[in-house]
GROMACS .gro file of C-alpha atoms in nm:
model
  497
    1MET     CA    1  10.037   6.671  27.512
    2THR     CA    2  10.035   6.688  27.130
    3ASP     CA    3   9.829   6.919  26.919
    4GLY     CA    4   9.490   6.808  26.866
    5HIS     CA    5   9.499   6.916  26.473
    6SER     CA    6   9.640   6.757  26.173
    7ALA     CA    7   9.822   6.992  25.990
    8PRO     CA    8   9.713   7.026  25.602
    9MET     CA    9   9.969   6.959  25.307
   10ALA     CA   10   9.940   6.960  24.929
   11ASP     CA   11  10.141   7.028  24.638
   12ALA     CA   12  10.191   7.407  24.684
   13PRO     CA   13  10.280   7.483  24.320
   14ALA     CA   14   9.975   7.318  24.182
   15ALA     CA   15   9.747   7.508  24.423
   16ALA     CA   16   9.931   7.824  24.335
   17ALA     CA   17   9.872   7.751  23.971
   18VAL     CA   18   9.511   7.674  24.029
   19ALA     CA   19   9.461   8.022  24.210
   20ASP     CA   20   9.610   8.184  23.910
   21ASN     CA   21   9.437   8.037  23.659
   22ALA     CA   22   9.099   7.819  23.748
   23ALA     CA   23   9.009   7.714  23.400
   24ALA     CA   24   9.334   7.521  23.354
   25PRO     CA   25   9.388   7.164  23.469
   26VAL     CA   26   9.679   7.155  23.714
   27PRO     CA   27   9.897   6.816  23.846
   28ALA     CA   28   9.820   6.729  24.211
   29ASP     CA   29   9.806   6.403  24.402
   30VAL     CA   30   9.587   6.131  24.250
   31ARG     CA   31   9.527   6.025  24.596
   32SER     CA   32   9.692   6.145  24.918
   33HIS     CA   33   9.867   5.882  25.107
   34ALA     CA   34   9.960   6.139  25.360
   35VAL     CA   35   9.733   5.942  25.581
   36HIS     CA   36  10.066   5.809  25.700
   37HIS     CA   37  10.081   6.110  25.893
   38HIS     CA   38  10.361   6.356  25.962
   39ASP     CA   39  10.673   6.181  25.977
   40THR     CA   40  10.571   5.898  25.760
   41ALA     CA   41  10.422   6.082  25.475
   42PRO     CA   42  10.608   6.028  25.157
   43SER     CA   43  10.660   6.236  24.837
   44HIS     CA   44  10.373   6.181  24.591
   45GLU     CA   45  10.374   6.135  24.226
   46LYS     CA   46  10.157   6.391  24.018
   47GLU     CA   47   9.876   6.313  23.758
   48GLN     CA   48   9.646   6.539  23.560
   49GLY     CA   49   9.293   6.639  23.670
   50SER     CA   50   9.298   6.573  24.065
   51SER     CA   51   9.011   6.645  24.309
   52VAL     CA   52   9.202   6.940  24.433
   53GLY     CA   53   9.186   7.059  24.076
   54ARG     CA   54   8.801   7.071  24.093
   55LEU     CA   55   8.826   7.290  24.399
   56THR     CA   56   8.900   7.594  24.195
   57PRO     CA   57   8.574   7.791  24.244
   58ARG     CA   58   8.682   7.811  24.625
   59PRO     CA   59   9.012   7.999  24.600
   60THR     CA   60   9.026   8.038  24.980
   61PHE     CA   61   9.061   7.650  25.021
   62LEU     CA   62   9.349   7.666  24.749
   63GLU     CA   63   9.524   7.929  24.896
   64HIS     CA   64   9.531   7.774  25.220
   65LEU     CA   65   9.654   7.439  25.066
   66ALA     CA   66   9.938   7.646  24.907
   67ASN     CA   67  10.029   7.822  25.205
   68SER     CA   68  10.053   7.514  25.449
   69ARG     CA   69  10.398   7.395  25.351
   70ASP     CA   70  10.596   7.589  25.579
   71SER     CA   71  10.342   7.513  25.873
   72GLN     CA   72  10.387   7.124  25.771
   73PHE     CA   73  10.737   7.141  25.764
   74LYS     CA   74  10.745   7.295  26.099
   75LEU     CA   75  10.529   7.031  26.256
   76ASP     CA   76  10.742   6.758  26.075
   77ARG     CA   77  11.063   6.889  26.243
   78ARG     CA   78  10.869   6.876  26.569
   79ASP     CA   79  10.762   6.533  26.517
   80SER     CA   80  11.112   6.412  26.428
   81SER     CA   81  11.223   6.486  26.780
   82GLU     CA   82  11.265   6.116  26.966
   83LEU     CA   83  11.317   6.294  27.262
   84ASP     CA   84  10.985   6.496  27.209
   85ARG     CA   85  10.802   6.162  27.105
   86TYR     CA   86  10.932   5.970  27.420
   87PHE     CA   87  10.739   6.142  27.654
   88HIS     CA   88  10.440   6.176  27.480
   89GLY     CA   89  10.214   6.070  27.185
   90PRO     CA   90  10.102   5.974  26.934
   91ARG     CA   91  10.215   5.622  26.997
   92ASN     CA   92  10.404   5.451  26.687
   93MET     CA   93  10.272   5.090  26.647
   94ASP     CA   94  10.587   5.020  26.416
   95LYS     CA   95  10.854   5.053  26.708
   96HIS     CA   96  10.882   4.910  27.026
   97SER     CA   97  11.102   4.972  27.340
   98LYS     CA   98  11.365   4.730  27.510
   99TRP     CA   99  11.333   4.914  27.827
  100PRO     CA  100  11.171   4.728  28.129
  101VAL     CA  101  10.802   4.832  28.147
  102PHE     CA  102  10.859   4.999  28.487
  103MET     CA  103  11.130   5.234  28.370
  104ARG     CA  104  10.915   5.343  28.062
  105MET     CA  105  10.806   5.698  28.029
  106HIS     CA  106  10.626   5.691  27.689
  107GLY     CA  107  10.277   5.611  27.783
  108SER     CA  108  10.298   5.663  28.128
  109VAL     CA  109  10.083   5.918  28.324
  110MET     CA  110  10.385   6.017  28.550
  111PRO     CA  111  10.394   6.373  28.389
  112LYS     CA  112  10.066   6.453  28.478
  113MET     CA  113  10.108   6.325  28.841
  114ILE     CA  114  10.406   6.592  28.921
  115LEU     CA  115  10.222   6.851  29.055
  116PRO     CA  116   9.973   6.634  29.252
  117LEU     CA  117  10.269   6.455  29.398
  118VAL     CA  118  10.451   6.744  29.492
  119PHE     CA  119  10.137   6.893  29.656
  120VAL     CA  120  10.113   6.556  29.867
  121ALA     CA  121  10.471   6.579  29.975
  122ALA     CA  122  10.406   6.941  30.105
  123TRP     CA  123  10.104   6.839  30.265
  124SER     CA  124  10.261   6.537  30.456
  125THR     CA  125  10.564   6.729  30.528
  126LEU     CA  126  10.336   6.971  30.720
  127ILE     CA  127  10.160   6.734  30.898
  128THR     CA  128  10.476   6.551  31.027
  129LEU     CA  129  10.677   6.861  31.130
  130ILE     CA  130  10.335   6.972  31.343
  131SER     CA  131  10.304   6.664  31.479
  132LYS     CA  132  10.651   6.617  31.578
  133HIS     CA  133  10.746   6.972  31.696
  134VAL     CA  134  10.418   7.115  31.809
  135HIS     CA  135  10.123   6.899  31.865
  136SER     CA  136  10.056   6.525  31.771
  137LEU     CA  137   9.783   6.520  31.490
  138GLY     CA  138   9.818   6.115  31.456
  139ILE     CA  139   9.463   5.943  31.486
  140ASN     CA  140   9.360   5.598  31.511
  141ASN     CA  141   9.458   5.409  31.168
  142ILE     CA  142   9.115   5.224  31.176
  143LEU     CA  143   9.025   5.454  30.878
  144LEU     CA  144   9.287   5.308  30.669
  145THR     CA  145   9.086   4.989  30.674
  146VAL     CA  146   8.736   5.127  30.601
  147LEU     CA  147   8.806   5.437  30.379
  148GLY     CA  148   9.062   5.198  30.174
  149PHE     CA  149   8.786   4.958  30.079
  150VAL     CA  150   8.576   5.265  29.979
  151VAL     CA  151   8.880   5.397  29.752
  152GLY     CA  152   8.924   5.078  29.604
  153LEU     CA  153   8.575   5.017  29.494
  154ALA     CA  154   8.566   5.348  29.345
  155LEU     CA  155   8.866   5.334  29.164
  156SER     CA  156   8.795   4.979  29.037
  157PHE     CA  157   8.459   5.120  28.903
  158ARG     CA  158   8.625   5.409  28.712
  159SER     CA  159   8.884   5.180  28.549
  160SER     CA  160   8.667   4.908  28.443
  161THR     CA  161   8.413   5.159  28.260
  162ALA     CA  162   8.700   5.339  28.128
  163TYR     CA  163   8.872   5.001  27.976
  164GLU     CA  164   8.533   4.949  27.837
  165ARG     CA  165   8.489   5.241  27.645
  166TRP     CA  166   8.844   5.167  27.527
  167ALA     CA  167   8.757   4.824  27.408
  168ASP     CA  168   8.439   4.926  27.252
  169GLY     CA  169   8.610   5.173  27.050
  170ARG     CA  170   8.889   4.932  26.924
  171LYS     CA  171   8.576   4.673  26.870
  172TYR     CA  172   8.420   4.948  26.611
  173TRP     CA  173   8.737   5.004  26.428
  174SER     CA  174   8.824   4.649  26.388
  175GLN     CA  175   8.454   4.619  26.229
  176LEU     CA  176   8.529   4.950  26.014
  177ILE     CA  177   8.873   4.765  25.880
  178GLN     CA  178   8.694   4.442  25.797
  179THR     CA  179   8.400   4.620  25.616
  180SER     CA  180   8.634   4.827  25.419
  181ARG     CA  181   8.799   4.508  25.292
  182ASN     CA  182   8.489   4.339  25.202
  183LEU     CA  183   8.341   4.634  25.043
  184SER     CA  184   8.646   4.729  24.832
  185ARG     CA  185   8.656   4.359  24.724
  186THR     CA  186   8.274   4.385  24.615
  187ILE     CA  187   8.370   4.692  24.430
  188TRP     CA  188   8.689   4.588  24.267
  189ILE     CA  189   8.619   4.210  24.187
  190ASN     CA  190   8.236   4.177  24.172
  191THR     CA  191   8.162   4.501  23.985
  192GLY     CA  192   8.223   4.454  23.616
  193GLU     CA  193   8.372   4.686  23.356
  194ARG     CA  194   8.216   4.759  23.023
  195GLU     CA  195   8.427   4.759  22.659
  196GLY     CA  196   8.565   5.057  22.529
  197GLU     CA  197   8.566   5.413  22.686
  198GLU     CA  198   8.298   5.304  22.916
  199GLY     CA  199   8.505   5.060  23.051
  200LYS     CA  200   8.765   5.320  23.136
  201ASP     CA  201   8.497   5.522  23.313
  202ASP     CA  202   8.395   5.203  23.504
  203LEU     CA  203   8.775   5.156  23.626
  204LEU     CA  204   8.792   5.536  23.711
  205ARG     CA  205   8.465   5.516  23.902
  206LYS     CA  206   8.582   5.195  24.086
  207LEU     CA  207   8.901   5.381  24.212
  208SER     CA  208   8.694   5.667  24.312
  209ALA     CA  209   8.461   5.467  24.496
  210MET     CA  210   8.734   5.282  24.695
  211ASN     CA  211   8.889   5.642  24.757
  212LEU     CA  212   8.558   5.706  24.926
  213ILE     CA  213   8.591   5.421  25.162
  214LEU     CA  214   8.935   5.545  25.300
  215ALA     CA  215   8.770   5.900  25.289
  216PHE     CA  216   8.498   5.748  25.534
  217ALA     CA  217   8.755   5.600  25.764
  218VAL     CA  218   8.964   5.951  25.782
  219ALA     CA  219   8.669   6.176  25.795
  220LEU     CA  220   8.566   5.965  26.089
  221LYS     CA  221   8.877   5.987  26.278
  222HIS     CA  222   8.870   6.353  26.238
  223LYS     CA  223   8.511   6.373  26.317
  224LEU     CA  224   8.612   6.154  26.651
  225ARG     CA  225   8.886   6.419  26.722
  226PHE     CA  226   8.641   6.737  26.683
  227GLU     CA  227   8.806   6.850  26.370
  228PRO     CA  228   8.528   6.983  26.156
  229ASP     CA  229   8.686   7.069  25.837
  230ILE     CA  230   8.812   6.926  25.535
  231ALA     CA  231   9.130   7.063  25.412
  232TYR     CA  232   9.347   6.815  25.654
  233GLU     CA  233   9.651   6.655  25.473
  234ASP     CA  234   9.505   6.313  25.457
  235LEU     CA  235   9.155   6.413  25.382
  236ALA     CA  236   9.141   6.682  25.116
  237GLY     CA  237   9.267   6.482  24.826
  238LEU     CA  238   8.989   6.212  24.921
  239ALA     CA  239   8.690   6.384  24.956
  240GLY     CA  240   8.780   6.757  24.867
  241HIS     CA  241   8.565   6.700  24.535
  242LEU     CA  242   8.268   6.615  24.729
  243ASP     CA  243   7.998   6.880  24.784
  244THR     CA  244   7.991   6.880  25.162
  245PHE     CA  245   7.887   7.106  25.459
  246ALA     CA  246   8.253   7.090  25.579
  247ARG     CA  247   8.365   7.214  25.242
  248ASP     CA  248   8.139   7.515  25.259
  249ALA     CA  249   8.244   7.559  25.609
  250HIS     CA  250   8.607   7.577  25.535
  251ASP     CA  251   8.817   7.813  25.750
  252ARG     CA  252   9.194   7.782  25.735
  253THR     CA  253   9.216   7.881  26.082
  254VAL     CA  254   9.088   7.535  26.213
  255VAL     CA  255   9.365   7.362  26.015
  256ASN     CA  256   9.636   7.614  26.087
  257PRO     CA  257   9.564   7.713  26.438
  258ARG     CA  258   9.787   7.963  26.614
  259ALA     CA  259  10.092   7.844  26.817
  260LYS     CA  260  10.049   7.746  27.179
  261SER     CA  261  10.223   7.971  27.439
  262ILE     CA  262  10.492   7.795  27.636
  263TRP     CA  263  10.280   7.801  27.955
  264LYS     CA  264   9.965   7.654  27.807
  265SER     CA  265  10.179   7.360  27.643
  266VAL     CA  266  10.356   7.308  27.961
  267GLY     CA  267  10.004   7.314  28.155
  268GLU     CA  268   9.884   7.073  27.908
  269TYR     CA  269  10.164   6.837  27.948
  270LEU     CA  270  10.132   6.848  28.342
  271GLY     CA  271   9.759   6.789  28.330
  272VAL     CA  272   9.681   7.131  28.472
  273SER     CA  273   9.309   7.133  28.406
  274PHE     CA  274   9.287   7.535  28.355
  275ALA     CA  275   9.534   7.498  28.058
  276GLU     CA  276   9.345   7.226  27.869
  277SER     CA  277   9.098   7.365  27.597
  278ASN     CA  278   8.746   7.258  27.490
  279PRO     CA  279   8.805   6.997  27.246
  280ARG     CA  280   8.454   7.113  27.100
  281LYS     CA  281   8.599   7.453  27.040
  282LEU     CA  282   8.666   7.443  26.662
  283VAL     CA  283   8.322   7.298  26.606
  284LYS     CA  284   8.164   7.546  26.810
  285ARG     CA  285   8.340   7.829  26.668
  286SER     CA  286   8.240   7.734  26.319
  287LYS     CA  287   8.068   8.029  26.141
  288LYS     CA  288   7.890   7.785  25.915
  289PRO     CA  289   7.706   7.429  25.971
  290VAL     CA  290   7.991   7.186  25.965
  291GLY     CA  291   7.755   6.897  25.858
  292HIS     CA  292   7.815   6.540  25.893
  293LEU     CA  293   8.091   6.428  25.659
  294PRO     CA  294   8.149   6.054  25.716
  295LEU     CA  295   7.757   6.040  25.677
  296GLU     CA  296   7.769   6.257  25.358
  297ILE     CA  297   8.054   6.037  25.251
  298LEU     CA  298   7.800   5.734  25.273
  299ASN     CA  299   7.548   5.899  25.075
  300HIS     CA  300   7.768   5.951  24.776
  301LEU     CA  301   7.898   5.575  24.819
  302SER     CA  302   7.529   5.467  24.815
  303ALA     CA  303   7.460   5.694  24.497
  304TYR     CA  304   7.775   5.499  24.345
  305ILE     CA  305   7.625   5.164  24.419
  306ASP     CA  306   7.300   5.250  24.249
  307SER     CA  307   7.469   5.371  23.958
  308CYS     CA  308   7.646   5.043  23.921
  309VAL     CA  309   7.311   4.838  23.940
  310ALA     CA  310   7.154   5.094  23.668
  311ASN     CA  311   7.445   5.057  23.420
  312GLY     CA  312   7.441   4.694  23.462
  313THR     CA  313   7.816   4.655  23.594
  314LEU     CA  314   7.671   4.510  23.916
  315THR     CA  315   7.411   4.280  23.826
  316SER     CA  316   7.433   3.990  24.093
  317ALA     CA  317   7.145   4.076  24.360
  318LEU     CA  318   7.357   3.887  24.602
  319HIS     CA  319   7.650   4.142  24.575
  320GLN     CA  320   7.437   4.410  24.550
  321GLY     CA  321   7.286   4.315  24.865
  322GLN     CA  322   7.620   4.261  25.028
  323ALA     CA  323   7.701   4.607  24.910
  324ILE     CA  324   7.421   4.773  25.084
  325THR     CA  325   7.462   4.552  25.397
  326MET     CA  326   7.815   4.673  25.440
  327MET     CA  327   7.743   5.038  25.399
  328ALA     CA  328   7.469   5.001  25.648
  329THR     CA  329   7.760   4.846  25.887
  330LEU     CA  330   7.980   5.125  25.829
  331ASN     CA  331   7.669   5.352  25.928
  332GLU     CA  332   7.684   5.106  26.255
  333VAL     CA  333   8.027   5.176  26.293
  334LEU     CA  334   7.988   5.574  26.292
  335THR     CA  335   7.691   5.509  26.538
  336GLY     CA  336   7.878   5.326  26.780
  337THR     CA  337   8.189   5.509  26.785
  338GLU     CA  338   7.961   5.821  26.841
  339ARG     CA  339   7.788   5.662  27.115
  340VAL     CA  340   8.148   5.609  27.294
  341LEU     CA  341   8.258   5.941  27.246
  342ASP     CA  342   7.931   6.107  27.356
  343THR     CA  343   7.860   5.897  27.645
  344PRO     CA  344   8.138   5.938  27.897
  345LEU     CA  345   8.118   5.830  28.268
  346PRO     CA  346   7.831   6.068  28.437
  347THR     CA  347   7.987   6.370  28.578
  348ALA     CA  348   7.840   6.324  28.926
  349TYR     CA  349   8.054   5.964  28.936
  350CYS     CA  350   8.352   6.145  28.833
  351ILE     CA  351   8.320   6.417  29.098
  352ALA     CA  352   8.269   6.161  29.345
  353ILE     CA  353   8.559   5.943  29.256
  354SER     CA  354   8.782   6.195  29.273
  355GLN     CA  355   8.677   6.332  29.581
  356ILE     CA  356   8.689   6.008  29.769
  357ALA     CA  357   9.055   5.974  29.616
  358TRP     CA  358   9.164   6.310  29.763
  359ILE     CA  359   9.002   6.270  30.088
  360TYR     CA  360   9.187   5.925  30.151
  361ILE     CA  361   9.505   6.101  30.041
  362LEU     CA  362   9.479   6.424  30.257
  363VAL     CA  363   9.373   6.187  30.577
  364LEU     CA  364   9.644   5.942  30.513
  365PRO     CA  365   9.955   6.128  30.705
  366PHE     CA  366   9.726   6.175  31.008
  367GLN     CA  367   9.684   5.814  31.008
  368LEU     CA  368  10.026   5.717  30.943
  369TYR     CA  369  10.241   5.946  31.152
  370THR     CA  370  10.183   5.781  31.493
  371ALA     CA  371  10.347   5.433  31.361
  372LEU     CA  372  10.597   5.590  31.098
  373GLU     CA  373  10.672   5.939  31.219
  374TYR     CA  374  10.912   6.079  30.957
  375ILE     CA  375  10.838   5.783  30.728
  376THR     CA  376  10.493   5.935  30.676
  377ILE     CA  377  10.616   6.148  30.431
  378PRO     CA  378  10.745   5.890  30.123
  379ALA     CA  379  10.478   5.680  30.246
  380SER     CA  380  10.197   5.915  30.173
  381ILE     CA  381  10.352   5.984  29.848
  382VAL     CA  382  10.371   5.630  29.734
  383ALA     CA  383  10.015   5.592  29.843
  384ALA     CA  384   9.928   5.883  29.632
  385TYR     CA  385  10.100   5.791  29.326
  386ILE     CA  386   9.931   5.455  29.328
  387ILE     CA  387   9.562   5.605  29.404
  388LEU     CA  388   9.620   5.901  29.175
  389GLY     CA  389   9.774   5.687  28.926
  390LEU     CA  390   9.477   5.453  28.852
  391ALA     CA  391   9.236   5.744  28.866
  392THR     CA  392   9.452   5.944  28.593
  393ILE     CA  393   9.465   5.644  28.381
  394GLY     CA  394   9.086   5.598  28.376
  395SER     CA  395   9.057   5.973  28.282
  396GLU     CA  396   9.300   5.938  27.991
  397ILE     CA  397   9.144   5.628  27.839
  398GLU     CA  398   8.812   5.716  27.872
  399ASN     CA  399   8.802   5.880  27.541
  400PRO     CA  400   9.003   5.651  27.327
  401PHE     CA  401   9.005   5.851  26.990
  402GLY     CA  402   9.237   6.136  27.118
  403LEU     CA  403   9.609   6.196  27.033
  404ASP     CA  404   9.756   6.075  27.365
  405VAL     CA  405   9.977   5.774  27.378
  406ASN     CA  406   9.724   5.567  27.516
  407ASP     CA  407   9.478   5.640  27.309
  408LEU     CA  408   9.389   5.420  26.989
  409PRO     CA  409   9.645   5.480  26.706
  410LEU     CA  410   9.376   5.581  26.488
  411ASP     CA  411   9.610   5.692  26.196
  412SER     CA  412   9.766   5.374  26.194
  413TYR     CA  413   9.422   5.214  26.128
  414CYS     CA  414   9.333   5.442  25.842
  415ARG     CA  415   9.705   5.373  25.705
  416GLN     CA  416   9.633   5.041  25.722
  417ILE     CA  417   9.297   5.046  25.513
  418ALA     CA  418   9.484   5.267  25.265
  419VAL     CA  419   9.747   5.003  25.199
  420GLU     CA  420   9.535   4.719  25.162
  421ILE     CA  421   9.279   4.923  24.928
  422ASP     CA  422   9.611   4.954  24.715
  423ILE     CA  423   9.693   4.580  24.745
  424ILE     CA  424   9.320   4.509  24.633
  425SER     CA  425   9.347   4.753  24.332
  426ALA     CA  426   9.709   4.678  24.213
  427THR     CA  427   9.579   4.388  23.992
  428PRO     CA  428   9.300   4.333  23.758
  429ARG     CA  429   9.030   4.090  23.865
  430PRO     CA  430   9.177   3.762  23.881
  431ASN     CA  431   9.085   3.503  23.624
  432VAL     CA  432   9.008   3.167  23.755
  433ASP     CA  433   9.159   2.979  23.455
  434ASP     CA  434   9.461   3.167  23.474
  435PHE     CA  435   9.561   3.052  23.858
  436MET     CA  436   9.381   2.718  23.854
  437GLU     CA  437   9.463   2.509  23.544
  438ARG     CA  438   9.858   2.563  23.614
  439ALA     CA  439  10.143   2.307  23.644
  440ASP     CA  440  10.253   2.413  23.928
  441ASN     CA  441   9.907   2.446  24.121
  442LEU     CA  442   9.981   2.126  24.342
  443VAL     CA  443   9.636   2.028  24.419
  444LEU     CA  444   9.703   1.723  24.622
  445PHE     CA  445  10.026   1.901  24.823
  446PRO     CA  446  10.192   1.773  25.018
  447LEU     CA  447  10.091   1.413  24.907
  448SER     CA  448  10.184   1.453  24.548
  449GLN     CA  449  10.386   1.719  24.347
  450MET     CA  450  10.196   1.684  24.031
  451GLY     CA  451  10.003   1.963  23.893
  452TYR     CA  452   9.664   2.051  23.823
  453PRO     CA  453   9.699   1.955  23.439
  454ASP     CA  454   9.832   1.588  23.561
  455TRP     CA  455   9.547   1.528  23.786
  456LYS     CA  456   9.310   1.648  23.549
  457GLU     CA  457   9.389   1.345  23.297
  458ARG     CA  458   9.348   1.091  23.587
  459SER     CA  459   8.983   0.949  23.649
  460VAL     CA  460   8.769   1.089  23.939
  461GLU     CA  461   8.805   0.755  24.101
  462ASP     CA  462   9.214   0.797  24.132
  463ILE     CA  463   9.157   1.139  24.265
  464ARG     CA  464   8.938   1.050  24.528
  465GLY     CA  465   9.155   0.776  24.614
  466ALA     CA  466   9.450   0.991  24.661
  467LEU     CA  467   9.245   1.221  24.870
  468ARG     CA  468   9.181   0.904  25.124
  469THR     CA  469   9.556   0.834  25.077
  470LYS     CA  470   9.631   1.190  25.172
  471VAL     CA  471   9.472   1.114  25.513
  472VAL     CA  472   9.659   0.830  25.629
  473ALA     CA  473  10.023   0.969  25.460
  474SER     CA  474  10.307   0.963  25.681
  475PRO     CA  475  10.423   1.283  25.841
  476SER     CA  476  10.766   1.240  25.728
  477ALA     CA  477  10.699   1.201  25.346
  478SER     CA  478  10.473   1.506  25.394
  479ALA     CA  479  10.766   1.705  25.548
  480SER     CA  480  10.993   1.551  25.257
  481ASP     CA  481  10.775   1.665  24.975
  482THR     CA  482  10.745   2.010  25.169
  483SER     CA  483  11.104   2.054  25.178
  484THR     CA  484  11.138   1.947  24.792
  485ILE     CA  485  10.871   2.202  24.701
  486VAL     CA  486  11.039   2.493  24.891
  487GLU     CA  487  11.353   2.422  24.730
  488ASN     CA  488  11.205   2.406  24.354
  489LEU     CA  489  11.035   2.762  24.448
  490ARG     CA  490  11.348   2.903  24.556
  491MET     CA  491  11.535   2.769  24.244
  492LYS     CA  492  11.268   2.913  24.023
  493SER     CA  493  11.305   3.243  24.186
  494SER     CA  494  11.658   3.267  24.150
  495GLY     CA  495  11.651   3.155  23.792
  496SER     CA  496  11.818   2.844  23.811
  497VAL     CA  497  11.520   2.638  23.664
   0.00000   0.00000   0.00000
C-alpha cells in the first residue's frame, strides 16, 4: 500500500529568500506542473512574482516548502523502483504489461490474500488429519449446493455495487474534464482583451482563472483522499495565493508525515485491518477548520466571471450564461463525487457478506473430506481464493478515489487537464480571416485541390454544383486526390516546395 499523501515540492532557494526578506519579490514557479506527480515531475522555469511569493505573511508555510526537498527526493527514489511499483500502485496509465493476465501481480489482490489463504490451508489440513487419523468429521455435501447459492448471490451483490461506485466516479471525472475544457475555451477565446496595460491585465487574469480551473481539479483530488492541506506539490502554486481555510489551517506534519514502521507497512500491504489507518485522520486531527477548498475555488472563479462582465470583456449574454452553467456543473461534479465517497455499502451488508463467505469456507473441508480425503486441502485453498478474491476486489474498488492500483488514476486526469489548458493558452485567439481565406484551405477536398481564394472567384451556382458532384465522385478519384494532398504537405514540411 502506498502512502496516502502527496509530498510537497517547491523551489527551496526561492522559499528561503522569501523567509529572509518578506518584502522582496522572489523567483518561483509560474505554475506548478508537478501535477505530473513524483517520478514525472519536470524541472520548472522560474519567473518573477509567483503565488508562492505572496505567501510571505505566513512563514511557516514557506519554511515547510523550503525544507521539503529532501523528503521529496526520498519519495521519488522510492517510487523509481520498478519492482516496488510492480507489486502495488499507483497505476501508470502510460505503461502496459506484456505478461498474460493470469500471471500479472500489478493490480492483483493476491498480497492481501496471503494470510487468509495460509489460515484456510492450516484449517483444512487440521480437519483432514483429524478425519483421517482420529475420527471422520465428514458431512453430507448437500450444504455445498445450498450455501453455494447464498454465497454466489452475496458476492454478486457486493461486486455489482462496488463496480457501480467505481463507474460513477469515472463518469464524474469525465464530466469534470469536459467542463474544464469548455470553461477554459470560454475564458480564453470568448473573453476579450482591452488595449494597452488593461489588456495585459486581462491576459494575466485569464491565465490566473484557467489556473483556478486546474486548481479545482487538483483540490478535489486531495479532498477525495482526505488530504486537507494546501501545501501539496501540485496545489500550492495554483491556489496558495487564495485566502482560504485550508491555507489558514496549514500544518507541515500533514504534508510531511512521519515515516511508517516496517511492521505497519507490511501489515497494510498484506491487508491486515489492525495495521490500516483511518483515512480521515488528517481531517480529524486538524487544529483549525479546514474549510472546503474546491468550493472556495469556485467562489473565486465566479468572482472572476463577474469582473469580466463588469469591465466589458465578456459581453455576450450567451457566453455569460454558459460560463455560469459550467461552474454549476463543476459544483455538480463536486457533489456527485462526495456522494460516491460518503455513501459506501451499508455496514450491515458488509458484515453479513463477509460472515457468509467465511462460514462457507470454514465448513467446506467437512463437506469435501468424504469424497476427496487429502485432496480436500488444495481444494479448500482454491475455493477460498475464488470466494475471498471476489470479496476483496469489491472492498478495494468501493472507494475509487484512493491510491490503490485499481483506483481511478486521478493524478493522470489532473495532468490531462493541465496539458489541455496549456494547449488552449499556447496561442492567441484565432482570427477567422487568417485560417479561412488561405490558399491551402481546400474547401472541397477531396473532390478538388483548389483553395478558398480560387473558389471565391467562382459563382454560387458553381460551388453548389461542385458540392453535388462531390456526393457522386468515384472513391478511386478521392483516394488519388488524398494521396496527392498528403504528398504536397510532406514536401512543404520538408522545405522542398
